[in-house]
Short mmCIF file of C-alpha atoms in Angstrom, two decimals:
data_model
loop_
_atom_site.label_atom_id
_atom_site.label_comp_id
_atom_site.label_asym_id
_atom_site.label_seq_id
_atom_site.Cartn_x
_atom_site.Cartn_y
_atom_site.Cartn_z
CA MET X 1 -0.77 1.80 13.54
CA GLU X 2 -3.10 -0.52 11.60
CA PRO X 3 -1.58 -2.80 8.63
CA LEU X 4 -2.57 -1.05 5.12
CA THR X 5 -4.30 -3.44 2.82
CA SER X 6 -5.39 -0.91 -0.02
CA SER X 7 -2.76 0.05 -2.88
CA THR X 8 -3.34 3.96 -2.25
CA ALA X 9 -3.19 3.65 1.33
CA ILE X 10 0.30 2.20 0.66
CA ILE X 11 1.50 4.16 -1.82
CA ASP X 12 0.32 7.64 0.15
CA PHE X 13 2.37 6.32 3.22
CA CYS X 14 5.42 5.74 0.95
CA LEU X 15 5.37 9.04 -0.82
CA ALA X 16 4.21 11.07 1.79
CA PRO X 17 8.14 12.17 3.09
CA LEU X 18 8.75 13.12 -0.62
CA ALA X 19 6.17 15.76 -0.23
CA LEU X 20 5.51 15.43 -4.14
CA THR X 21 3.46 18.13 -5.48
CA ASP X 22 -0.09 16.64 -6.29
CA GLY X 23 -1.25 16.30 -9.70
CA THR X 24 1.90 16.48 -11.43
CA GLU X 25 3.54 14.58 -14.16
CA ALA X 26 6.19 12.86 -11.78
CA GLU X 27 3.65 12.19 -9.10
CA ARG X 28 1.17 10.37 -11.43
CA GLU X 29 3.66 8.39 -13.06
CA VAL X 30 5.17 7.20 -9.42
CA ARG X 31 1.90 6.47 -8.38
CA ARG X 32 1.38 4.77 -11.61
CA ARG X 33 4.56 2.38 -11.20
CA LEU X 34 3.74 1.49 -7.55
CA GLU X 35 0.51 0.26 -8.21
CA HIS X 36 1.72 -1.80 -10.94
CA VAL X 37 4.21 -3.19 -8.72
CA LEU X 38 1.62 -3.65 -6.07
CA ASN X 39 -0.96 -5.18 -8.41
CA THR X 40 1.48 -7.56 -10.18
CA PHE X 41 2.66 -8.97 -6.52
CA ARG X 42 -0.83 -9.32 -5.29
CA ALA X 43 -1.50 -11.11 -8.23
CA LYS X 44 1.68 -13.43 -7.82
CA ALA X 45 0.95 -13.89 -4.03
CA ALA X 46 -0.84 -16.96 -2.52
CA GLN X 47 -3.02 -14.83 0.08
CA PRO X 48 -4.02 -11.27 0.42
CA VAL X 49 -1.17 -8.58 0.90
CA ALA X 50 -1.17 -6.31 4.29
CA VAL X 51 1.99 -4.21 5.14
CA ASP X 52 2.28 -3.33 8.50
CA PHE X 53 4.58 -0.15 8.73
CA SER X 54 4.75 -0.29 12.44
CA ASN X 55 7.00 -3.50 12.42
CA MET X 56 9.33 -1.84 10.12
CA PRO X 57 13.10 -2.27 11.15
CA SER X 58 14.52 1.03 11.44
CA GLN X 59 17.63 1.96 9.57
CA VAL X 60 20.86 3.64 10.69
CA ILE X 61 22.75 5.95 7.95
CA ASN X 62 26.46 6.26 8.43
CA GLU X 63 26.73 9.95 7.69
CA ALA X 64 30.51 9.74 7.90
CA ALA X 65 30.68 7.19 5.02
CA HIS X 66 28.03 8.90 2.71
CA GLY X 67 28.26 12.53 3.62
CA TYR X 68 27.04 14.74 5.65
CA GLU X 69 24.25 16.41 3.54
#
């Protein structure tokens, strides 16, 4: 996977598992907030920001501790 640099691509990748209905008020609000976070972070970063999700560490969830749902 190539590193993602555009805010839209990063947000699309992050929201994909949620399967939000496109065009709903909730989906628009989540995108607006995430875009604000990314833009704020980029404005304060000293260099361009790219996100490489292929190097993201996996998480192990202890279902016994958190409930089997």
